[in-house]
Coordinates of C-alpha atoms in Angstrom, one line a residue:
M1 CA -53.3 24.8 -126.7
K2 CA -52.2 27.0 -128.9
T3 CA -55.0 29.4 -128.6
L4 CA -56.1 32.6 -130.9
R5 CA -58.3 35.1 -128.3
L6 CA -60.3 37.9 -130.3
I7 CA -61.1 41.6 -129.3
L8 CA -63.6 43.4 -130.5
G9 CA -63.1 47.2 -130.8
D10 CA -65.2 48.0 -128.1
Q11 CA -64.5 45.2 -125.6
L12 CA -60.7 47.1 -124.7
N13 CA -60.7 45.9 -121.3
Y14 CA -57.3 46.6 -119.1
Q15 CA -59.2 44.7 -116.7
H16 CA -59.9 41.3 -118.3
S17 CA -58.7 38.9 -116.0
W18 CA -57.8 37.1 -119.5
Y19 CA -54.8 39.6 -119.3
T20 CA -53.7 38.3 -115.8
H21 CA -50.5 36.3 -117.2
T22 CA -49.2 35.6 -120.4
S23 CA -48.5 32.6 -122.4
T24 CA -46.2 31.9 -125.4
D25 CA -49.5 29.6 -126.7
I26 CA -52.2 32.8 -126.6
L27 CA -52.2 34.7 -129.0
Y28 CA -54.5 38.0 -128.9
V29 CA -56.1 39.8 -132.4
L30 CA -57.5 43.3 -133.3
M31 CA -59.1 43.6 -136.3
E32 CA -60.1 47.0 -138.1
M33 CA -62.3 45.3 -140.6
R34 CA -64.4 47.6 -143.7
Q35 CA -67.0 45.3 -142.4
E36 CA -66.7 47.3 -139.6
T37 CA -66.2 50.5 -140.7
D38 CA -69.1 50.2 -143.6
Y39 CA -72.2 48.5 -142.6
V40 CA -73.1 52.1 -142.0
V41 CA -71.5 55.7 -142.8
H42 CA -69.4 56.9 -139.9
H43 CA -68.3 59.7 -138.8
V44 CA -64.5 59.7 -139.3
Q45 CA -63.4 60.9 -134.9
K46 CA -65.5 57.6 -134.5
V47 CA -63.6 55.6 -136.9
I48 CA -59.8 57.6 -135.6
G49 CA -61.2 57.1 -132.0
F50 CA -61.7 52.5 -132.8
F51 CA -58.8 52.5 -134.3
A52 CA -56.4 55.0 -132.1
A53 CA -57.9 52.8 -128.4
M54 CA -57.5 49.2 -130.3
Y55 CA -53.8 50.5 -131.4
N56 CA -53.2 51.9 -127.7
F57 CA -55.0 48.3 -125.5
A58 CA -52.9 46.9 -128.4
T59 CA -49.2 47.9 -127.2
Y60 CA -50.5 47.9 -124.0
L61 CA -51.0 44.6 -123.3
Q62 CA -47.5 43.9 -126.5
K63 CA -45.4 46.0 -123.1
R64 CA -47.0 43.5 -120.7
G65 CA -45.8 40.5 -122.7
H66 CA -48.2 39.2 -124.2
R67 CA -48.3 38.1 -127.6
V68 CA -50.5 40.6 -130.1
V69 CA -51.3 40.6 -133.8
H70 CA -53.1 44.3 -134.5
L71 CA -54.8 44.2 -138.1
R72 CA -54.9 47.4 -139.7
I73 CA -57.1 48.7 -142.2
N74 CA -54.3 48.2 -145.2
D75 CA -53.1 45.7 -144.0
P76 CA -52.0 43.4 -146.8
N77 CA -53.1 40.0 -145.2
N78 CA -55.7 41.9 -144.5
L79 CA -59.1 40.1 -145.7
Q80 CA -61.8 42.7 -143.9
S81 CA -64.3 40.2 -143.1
L82 CA -63.7 38.7 -139.0
A83 CA -64.9 34.6 -140.7
Q84 CA -62.1 35.3 -142.8
N85 CA -59.3 36.7 -141.3
L86 CA -59.6 34.3 -137.8
D87 CA -59.7 31.5 -140.8
W88 CA -55.9 33.0 -141.9
L89 CA -54.8 33.3 -138.5
I90 CA -55.9 29.9 -137.4
E91 CA -54.2 28.4 -140.3
Q92 CA -51.1 30.8 -140.3
N93 CA -50.9 30.0 -136.3
A94 CA -51.3 26.1 -136.1
I95 CA -54.2 27.3 -133.7
E96 CA -55.9 24.0 -131.9
C97 CA -58.5 26.2 -129.7
F98 CA -61.0 30.0 -130.8
E99 CA -61.8 32.1 -127.6
Y100 CA -63.7 35.3 -127.3
Q101 CA -65.8 37.8 -125.1
L102 CA -69.5 38.1 -125.6
P103 CA -70.2 40.7 -128.2
D104 CA -72.3 43.9 -127.6
E105 CA -74.0 43.5 -130.9
Y106 CA -76.7 40.4 -132.0
R107 CA -75.4 41.0 -135.9
L108 CA -71.5 40.5 -134.6
D109 CA -73.2 37.7 -131.5
Q110 CA -75.2 36.1 -134.9
Q111 CA -71.5 35.8 -136.6
L112 CA -69.7 34.5 -134.2
T113 CA -71.8 31.5 -133.0
T114 CA -72.4 30.8 -136.4
Y115 CA -68.8 30.4 -136.6
C116 CA -67.9 28.6 -134.3
Q117 CA -69.8 26.1 -134.7
Q118 CA -68.7 25.3 -138.3
L119 CA -65.5 25.4 -136.9
S120 CA -63.1 22.2 -136.6
I121 CA -61.5 23.5 -133.5
Q122 CA -61.9 23.9 -129.7
S123 CA -64.0 27.1 -129.4
K124 CA -65.1 28.7 -125.7
V125 CA -66.4 31.9 -125.4
Y126 CA -65.9 33.9 -121.8
D127 CA -67.8 36.8 -120.1
T128 CA -67.0 40.7 -120.8
E129 CA -66.6 41.9 -117.3
H130 CA -67.6 44.7 -118.3
F131 CA -71.6 45.5 -117.2
Y132 CA -73.7 45.3 -113.7
T133 CA -75.7 42.8 -115.7
T134 CA -75.7 39.9 -117.0
R135 CA -77.5 40.2 -120.7
E136 CA -81.1 38.2 -120.0
E137 CA -81.5 39.7 -116.3
V138 CA -83.5 42.9 -117.5
A139 CA -85.8 40.2 -119.3
Q140 CA -86.0 38.0 -116.4
L141 CA -87.3 40.9 -114.0
F142 CA -89.6 41.8 -115.9
G143 CA -91.1 38.4 -117.2
S144 CA -94.4 38.5 -119.2
K145 CA -94.8 42.2 -119.1
K146 CA -95.2 44.4 -122.0
T147 CA -94.1 47.3 -121.5
Y148 CA -91.1 47.5 -119.5
L149 CA -89.9 50.2 -116.4
M150 CA -86.6 51.3 -115.9
E151 CA -87.3 52.9 -112.4
S152 CA -88.4 49.7 -111.4
F153 CA -85.7 47.9 -112.7
Y154 CA -83.3 50.7 -111.6
R155 CA -84.4 50.6 -108.0
T156 CA -83.9 47.3 -108.0
M157 CA -80.2 47.6 -109.6
R158 CA -79.8 50.4 -106.0
K159 CA -80.4 47.3 -103.9
K160 CA -78.7 44.9 -105.7
H161 CA -76.0 46.5 -105.5
G162 CA -76.0 48.6 -102.5
V163 CA -75.5 52.4 -104.1
L164 CA -77.2 55.0 -102.4
M165 CA -78.3 52.8 -99.6
E166 CA -78.3 53.8 -96.0
G167 CA -79.4 50.1 -95.3
A168 CA -83.3 49.0 -96.6
E169 CA -83.7 52.9 -98.1
P170 CA -82.3 55.0 -100.6
V171 CA -80.3 57.8 -99.7
G172 CA -82.0 61.1 -98.9
G173 CA -85.4 59.5 -98.6
R174 CA -86.1 59.4 -102.5
W175 CA -85.2 56.5 -105.6
N176 CA -84.7 59.6 -107.7
F177 CA -84.1 63.5 -107.9
D178 CA -85.3 63.4 -111.3
S179 CA -87.2 66.6 -111.1
S180 CA -84.0 68.3 -109.4
N181 CA -82.4 67.3 -112.6
R182 CA -84.5 69.7 -115.5
K183 CA -82.4 73.4 -115.2
A184 CA -82.2 76.0 -117.6
F185 CA -78.7 77.0 -118.2
K186 CA -78.8 80.9 -118.0
G187 CA -74.4 81.2 -117.6
N188 CA -74.1 80.6 -113.8
P189 CA -71.7 80.3 -112.9
S190 CA -70.1 81.8 -115.3
Q191 CA -67.0 79.2 -116.3
V192 CA -67.9 75.6 -116.9
P193 CA -64.6 74.5 -117.5
S194 CA -63.3 72.1 -120.6
H195 CA -61.2 69.6 -121.1
E196 CA -59.9 68.3 -124.9
F197 CA -56.9 66.5 -125.7
S198 CA -54.6 66.4 -128.6
H199 CA -54.1 64.0 -129.9
D200 CA -51.9 64.2 -133.0
Y201 CA -53.6 61.1 -135.0
R202 CA -53.1 62.9 -138.9
D203 CA -51.6 59.4 -139.8
I204 CA -54.8 57.1 -138.8
L205 CA -57.5 59.5 -140.7
E206 CA -54.3 59.1 -144.0
E207 CA -55.0 54.8 -143.4
I208 CA -58.3 55.6 -143.7
N209 CA -58.4 57.5 -146.5
R210 CA -56.5 55.4 -148.2
A211 CA -58.6 52.5 -147.4
G212 CA -61.7 54.1 -148.9
V213 CA -63.4 54.7 -146.3
R214 CA -66.8 56.9 -146.3
Y215 CA -67.2 58.9 -144.0
L216 CA -69.1 62.3 -142.2
G217 CA -67.7 64.6 -140.2
A218 CA -64.6 66.6 -139.0
P219 CA -62.0 64.8 -138.6
F220 CA -59.5 66.8 -136.1
A221 CA -56.9 64.3 -136.9
D222 CA -54.3 67.2 -136.3
R223 CA -55.8 67.4 -132.4
F224 CA -58.4 64.6 -131.4
P225 CA -59.6 65.3 -128.8
W226 CA -61.5 62.4 -127.3
P227 CA -59.2 59.6 -124.7
T228 CA -57.6 57.2 -126.2
T229 CA -56.5 54.7 -123.7
R230 CA -57.7 53.9 -119.6
K231 CA -54.9 56.3 -118.1
Q232 CA -56.7 59.1 -120.3
S233 CA -60.7 57.5 -119.2
L234 CA -59.1 57.9 -116.1
E235 CA -58.0 61.3 -116.3
V236 CA -61.7 62.6 -118.2
L237 CA -63.2 61.2 -115.6
D238 CA -61.1 62.8 -112.2
F239 CA -62.3 66.2 -114.2
F240 CA -65.6 65.7 -114.6
L241 CA -65.9 64.5 -110.3
T242 CA -63.6 67.5 -109.2
F243 CA -65.0 70.8 -112.1
L244 CA -67.7 69.7 -113.2
F245 CA -70.1 66.6 -111.0
A246 CA -71.6 70.0 -108.9
H247 CA -73.3 71.0 -111.3
F248 CA -74.0 67.8 -113.6
G249 CA -77.9 66.2 -112.1
N250 CA -79.3 70.6 -112.1
Y251 CA -78.3 70.6 -115.9
Q252 CA -78.6 67.5 -117.5
D253 CA -81.1 68.3 -119.8
A254 CA -80.0 71.9 -120.3
M255 CA -78.7 72.5 -123.7
H256 CA -76.9 76.2 -124.7
T257 CA -74.9 77.5 -127.5
G258 CA -71.8 78.6 -126.2
H259 CA -71.3 75.0 -124.3
W260 CA -71.4 72.0 -126.3
T261 CA -70.6 70.1 -123.5
L262 CA -71.7 71.9 -120.4
F263 CA -71.4 69.6 -117.2
H264 CA -71.8 66.6 -119.2
S265 CA -68.5 64.0 -118.2
K266 CA -68.1 62.8 -122.1
L267 CA -67.4 59.5 -120.5
S268 CA -69.7 57.5 -122.7
F269 CA -67.2 56.5 -125.5
S270 CA -64.4 55.5 -122.8
L271 CA -67.9 53.3 -120.9
N272 CA -68.5 51.4 -124.6
T273 CA -65.4 50.6 -125.6
K274 CA -64.9 49.2 -122.1
M275 CA -61.4 51.2 -121.3
L276 CA -63.6 52.3 -118.5
S277 CA -66.0 49.8 -116.1
P278 CA -69.4 51.1 -114.7
R279 CA -69.2 49.8 -111.7
E280 CA -65.7 51.5 -111.6
V281 CA -67.4 55.0 -112.4
V282 CA -69.9 54.6 -110.0
N283 CA -68.4 54.1 -106.7
A284 CA -65.9 57.2 -107.7
A285 CA -69.0 59.6 -108.2
V286 CA -71.5 58.0 -104.8
E287 CA -67.2 58.5 -103.5
Y288 CA -66.9 62.1 -104.3
W289 CA -69.9 62.7 -103.1
K290 CA -69.1 60.6 -99.8
K291 CA -66.3 63.0 -99.4
Y292 CA -67.6 65.8 -100.7
P293 CA -70.5 66.9 -99.5
E294 CA -70.7 70.6 -99.6
R295 CA -69.7 70.5 -103.5
V296 CA -71.9 67.9 -104.7
S297 CA -75.5 67.5 -103.3
I298 CA -77.8 64.0 -103.4
E299 CA -79.3 65.7 -106.2
Q300 CA -76.6 65.8 -108.2
C301 CA -75.1 62.5 -107.6
E302 CA -78.2 60.4 -107.7
G303 CA -78.6 61.9 -111.3
F304 CA -75.2 60.7 -112.2
V305 CA -76.3 57.1 -111.0
R306 CA -79.6 56.8 -112.2
Q307 CA -77.4 57.5 -116.1
I308 CA -75.4 54.5 -115.9
L309 CA -76.8 51.9 -113.3
G310 CA -80.2 52.7 -114.3
W311 CA -80.5 53.8 -117.9
R312 CA -77.3 52.4 -119.4
E313 CA -77.4 48.9 -118.5
Y314 CA -81.8 49.2 -119.1
M315 CA -81.0 50.1 -122.2
R316 CA -79.3 46.8 -122.5
G317 CA -81.4 44.7 -121.0
I318 CA -83.5 45.3 -123.8
Y319 CA -81.7 45.5 -126.5
W320 CA -81.3 41.3 -125.4
A321 CA -84.9 41.0 -125.0
K322 CA -86.2 42.2 -127.7
M323 CA -83.3 41.7 -130.7
P324 CA -83.3 40.2 -133.5
D325 CA -87.0 41.9 -134.0
Y326 CA -86.7 45.2 -132.2
Q327 CA -84.9 46.1 -135.0
Q328 CA -87.3 46.0 -137.3
L329 CA -90.0 47.4 -135.2
N330 CA -93.0 51.3 -136.5
F331 CA -95.8 51.2 -135.0
F332 CA -96.6 54.4 -136.7
G333 CA -95.8 53.0 -139.6
H334 CA -93.4 56.3 -140.7
E335 CA -91.6 56.0 -144.3
R336 CA -90.7 59.5 -145.0
S337 CA -86.6 60.0 -145.3
L338 CA -84.5 62.4 -143.8
P339 CA -84.3 65.4 -144.9
D340 CA -80.5 66.1 -146.5
W341 CA -79.3 68.7 -143.6
F342 CA -79.5 66.2 -141.4
W343 CA -76.0 65.5 -142.6
T344 CA -75.2 69.4 -143.3
G345 CA -76.9 71.4 -140.3
E346 CA -78.2 73.6 -143.1
T347 CA -81.5 74.3 -141.6
K348 CA -82.9 78.1 -140.6
M349 CA -84.3 75.5 -137.1
N350 CA -81.7 77.4 -134.7
C351 CA -82.5 74.3 -132.5
L352 CA -81.4 71.6 -135.2
K353 CA -79.0 73.6 -136.4
H354 CA -76.6 73.5 -133.3
A355 CA -77.1 70.7 -132.3
I356 CA -76.5 68.6 -135.4
G357 CA -73.8 71.3 -136.3
Q358 CA -72.2 70.2 -132.8
S359 CA -72.8 66.2 -133.7
L360 CA -70.9 66.5 -137.1
T361 CA -68.0 68.9 -135.8
F362 CA -67.5 67.4 -131.8
S363 CA -69.4 63.4 -132.9
Y364 CA -71.4 64.3 -129.7
A365 CA -74.7 65.4 -128.5
H366 CA -76.3 65.2 -124.8
H367 CA -79.2 62.8 -124.6
I368 CA -81.6 66.0 -124.4
Q369 CA -80.5 67.5 -127.5
R370 CA -80.3 63.4 -129.3
L371 CA -84.0 63.0 -127.3
M372 CA -85.9 66.3 -127.6
V373 CA -84.5 68.1 -130.8
T374 CA -82.9 65.7 -133.4
G375 CA -85.1 62.8 -132.2
N376 CA -88.5 64.5 -131.0
F377 CA -88.2 66.1 -134.4
A378 CA -87.6 62.9 -136.7
L379 CA -90.4 62.0 -135.0
L380 CA -93.2 64.9 -135.1
A381 CA -91.7 64.4 -139.3
G382 CA -93.2 60.6 -139.2
I383 CA -88.8 60.0 -140.3
H384 CA -88.6 55.4 -141.1
P385 CA -87.3 54.4 -138.4
D386 CA -84.2 53.0 -140.3
E387 CA -83.1 56.1 -140.8
V388 CA -82.9 57.8 -138.3
D389 CA -80.8 54.5 -137.1
Q390 CA -78.4 54.8 -139.5
W391 CA -77.5 58.4 -138.5
Y392 CA -77.7 58.2 -134.9
L393 CA -75.3 55.1 -135.5
G394 CA -73.5 56.9 -137.4
I395 CA -73.5 60.0 -135.8
Y396 CA -72.0 59.7 -132.8
I397 CA -68.0 58.1 -130.8
D398 CA -70.4 56.7 -128.9
A399 CA -73.2 54.8 -130.9
I400 CA -73.0 50.7 -130.5
E401 CA -76.2 49.3 -131.7
W402 CA -77.1 47.6 -128.1
V403 CA -77.1 51.1 -126.7
E404 CA -78.0 53.2 -129.6
I405 CA -81.6 51.5 -131.6
T406 CA -83.1 51.0 -127.8
N407 CA -82.4 54.9 -126.9
T408 CA -83.5 55.6 -130.6
R409 CA -86.0 53.1 -132.2
G410 CA -87.7 53.2 -128.3
M411 CA -87.1 56.3 -126.3
S412 CA -86.8 58.6 -129.5
Q413 CA -88.8 57.2 -131.7
Y414 CA -91.4 55.4 -129.9
A415 CA -91.5 52.7 -132.8
D416 CA -91.3 50.9 -130.0
G417 CA -94.7 51.2 -129.0
G418 CA -94.0 51.3 -125.4
I419 CA -91.6 48.7 -124.5
V420 CA -89.0 51.4 -123.1
G421 CA -91.2 54.4 -123.3
S422 CA -94.8 54.8 -122.2
K423 CA -95.2 58.0 -124.0
P424 CA -93.7 59.3 -127.0
Y425 CA -91.2 62.0 -126.1
V426 CA -92.1 65.1 -128.4
S427 CA -92.6 68.8 -127.4
S428 CA -93.6 72.1 -129.4
A429 CA -91.1 74.8 -129.6
N430 CA -92.1 75.6 -125.7
Y431 CA -89.7 73.1 -124.0
V432 CA -86.9 73.5 -126.6
D433 CA -86.8 77.5 -125.7
K434 CA -87.4 76.9 -121.6
M435 CA -84.4 74.5 -121.8
S436 CA -82.2 75.9 -124.1
N437 CA -81.6 79.3 -125.7
Y438 CA -81.3 78.4 -128.9
C439 CA -84.8 79.8 -130.1
A440 CA -83.7 83.5 -128.6
S441 CA -81.5 83.5 -132.5
C442 CA -83.9 81.8 -134.8
F443 CA -85.2 82.3 -137.7
Y444 CA -88.6 80.9 -136.9
D445 CA -91.1 82.8 -133.8
K446 CA -91.3 80.0 -131.5
K447 CA -95.0 81.2 -130.4
S448 CA -96.3 80.8 -133.7
K449 CA -97.9 78.2 -135.0
I450 CA -99.3 79.5 -138.1
G451 CA -97.2 81.6 -140.9
E452 CA -93.9 81.6 -142.4
K453 CA -91.8 82.3 -140.0
A454 CA -94.1 80.1 -137.4
C455 CA -91.8 77.2 -135.5
P456 CA -92.5 73.9 -137.5
F457 CA -92.0 72.4 -134.1
N458 CA -95.8 74.0 -132.5
S459 CA -98.3 72.9 -135.9
L460 CA -95.7 69.6 -136.5
Y461 CA -96.8 68.5 -132.7
W462 CA -100.3 69.4 -133.0
H463 CA -100.2 67.0 -136.3
F464 CA -98.6 63.9 -134.8
Y465 CA -101.2 63.5 -132.1
E466 CA -104.1 64.2 -134.2
R467 CA -102.9 61.3 -137.2
N468 CA -101.9 58.7 -134.4
R469 CA -105.0 59.2 -132.5
A470 CA -106.4 56.2 -132.9
L471 CA -102.6 54.8 -131.5
L472 CA -102.6 57.0 -128.6
E473 CA -105.8 58.8 -127.2
K474 CA -106.3 56.2 -125.0
N475 CA -102.5 56.5 -123.7
P476 CA -103.5 57.6 -119.6
R477 CA -100.5 60.3 -120.0
I478 CA -101.2 61.9 -122.7
G479 CA -105.0 62.1 -122.4
M480 CA -104.6 65.8 -121.4
M481 CA -103.3 66.5 -124.7
Y482 CA -106.4 65.2 -126.5
Q483 CA -108.6 67.4 -124.7
L484 CA -106.6 70.5 -125.2
L485 CA -106.7 69.5 -128.8
N486 CA -110.2 68.3 -128.3
K487 CA -111.3 71.9 -127.0
M488 CA -109.9 73.8 -130.2
S489 CA -112.1 75.4 -132.7
N490 CA -112.4 72.9 -136.6
A491 CA -111.3 76.2 -137.8
E492 CA -108.3 77.0 -135.3
K493 CA -107.1 72.9 -135.6
Q494 CA -107.5 72.8 -139.3
A495 CA -105.5 75.7 -140.1
I496 CA -102.6 74.3 -137.9
L497 CA -103.0 70.5 -139.3
E498 CA -102.3 72.4 -143.2
Q499 CA -99.8 74.9 -141.7
A500 CA -98.4 71.6 -141.0
E501 CA -99.0 69.8 -144.0
T502 CA -96.5 72.8 -145.6
H503 CA -94.1 72.1 -143.6
L504 CA -93.9 67.9 -144.3
R505 CA -94.4 69.2 -148.0
N506 CA -91.6 71.3 -147.2
L507 CA -88.8 69.1 -144.9
Q508 CA -85.7 69.9 -147.0
N509 CA -86.2 73.5 -147.3
L510 CA -86.9 74.1 -143.6

């Protein structure tokens, strides 16, 4: 039976069972489409990275004897639509059966489900063979509970998969070493190794420009720094374990102007395109820790494992449990637009200047920069979650909706009202100063709440709690904030709230 198999841009699983055997009756297709480049404005490195990784994957399959069609963005036969391209390929090749792997984005899942219902030929869907969990596993674990608790899920995963376990107990006697993973980076160790590739992808950038694709950010097309094959991804993993792993846990929340990744692995693009599997990354980390316990402590290892086996799988489960309603949630009713400087980095707030500037330059920022700098500001300023979603989904090379929207609309913006996180993650300048060196050279004064040079975070923080008192005051995790707010004199509170209002009227010029 002549079969067409679709491979989406985030389904570059070199180890998938599809590729175990070759057959002249099976035709694989990868597509570069305006449908996918245009649903938000993406960072140019994201577009280049996906196109390069798809090209390399197609080449890999062809060298192993598979029949492959790779529709490039400017191919005259490319109709720029998934359904139209599939129709054309099915007709041109007399296809009798269409097969695809479960998409990880709801919109594509719906599109392909609808498409197959209208097909006159057979169709079949396969698992991507990537995740630890099924789509439904998180929802099944928590049942009808309103709030899902990541820690409960994480412990269940550890037990189920035997990761960092000694019988029924966690290695080291604790499930979670998060309290040990919150150190600020003070320059020790003095050398922070970094690993970037230097691919020449100017031809891909030229094709993107010729197609008229809109994008943001710096391309670095002549020295593209990201891995775009499985072999390169394994090289990044090996570099992380050898040179960075020993300090990852300690400094995973730290931010520093001199180091754009510090000890983070930069594996998220490889994982989210499926060039690497979460299981092999976790297993490699645990094996390295076992082999070199004098180099890597349990705190470092557990902190890394928690990000992948815990948080990543948990977010995917939330996504499939709550979509499509999740993308409409706006718990606080926020309506403001993002300031223009989110697209330029041109702000006097040094923390935002660096976090946004880094994102525009490298298409990357680590989780605390996303959560407690850009996300924190957007939440305090009352930015509409749709705008926040679109910015995060576009700017980061690893941003695919299943992982982006749950982190953004859930963890970062609390727009889901507490499904992902048990409280809003907001802070004044104090947290940013504690975890970074950003405040040291800022135009604004990190200690001041009132005045022209008062850090906007300080007054916006209290304004957020005051304006959302009816929604948050009974939350047991933030009761202390309302106790402090209630202890302020009327004059002090009024001055702070007026200062915040001034900032909110002047967002474009902060």
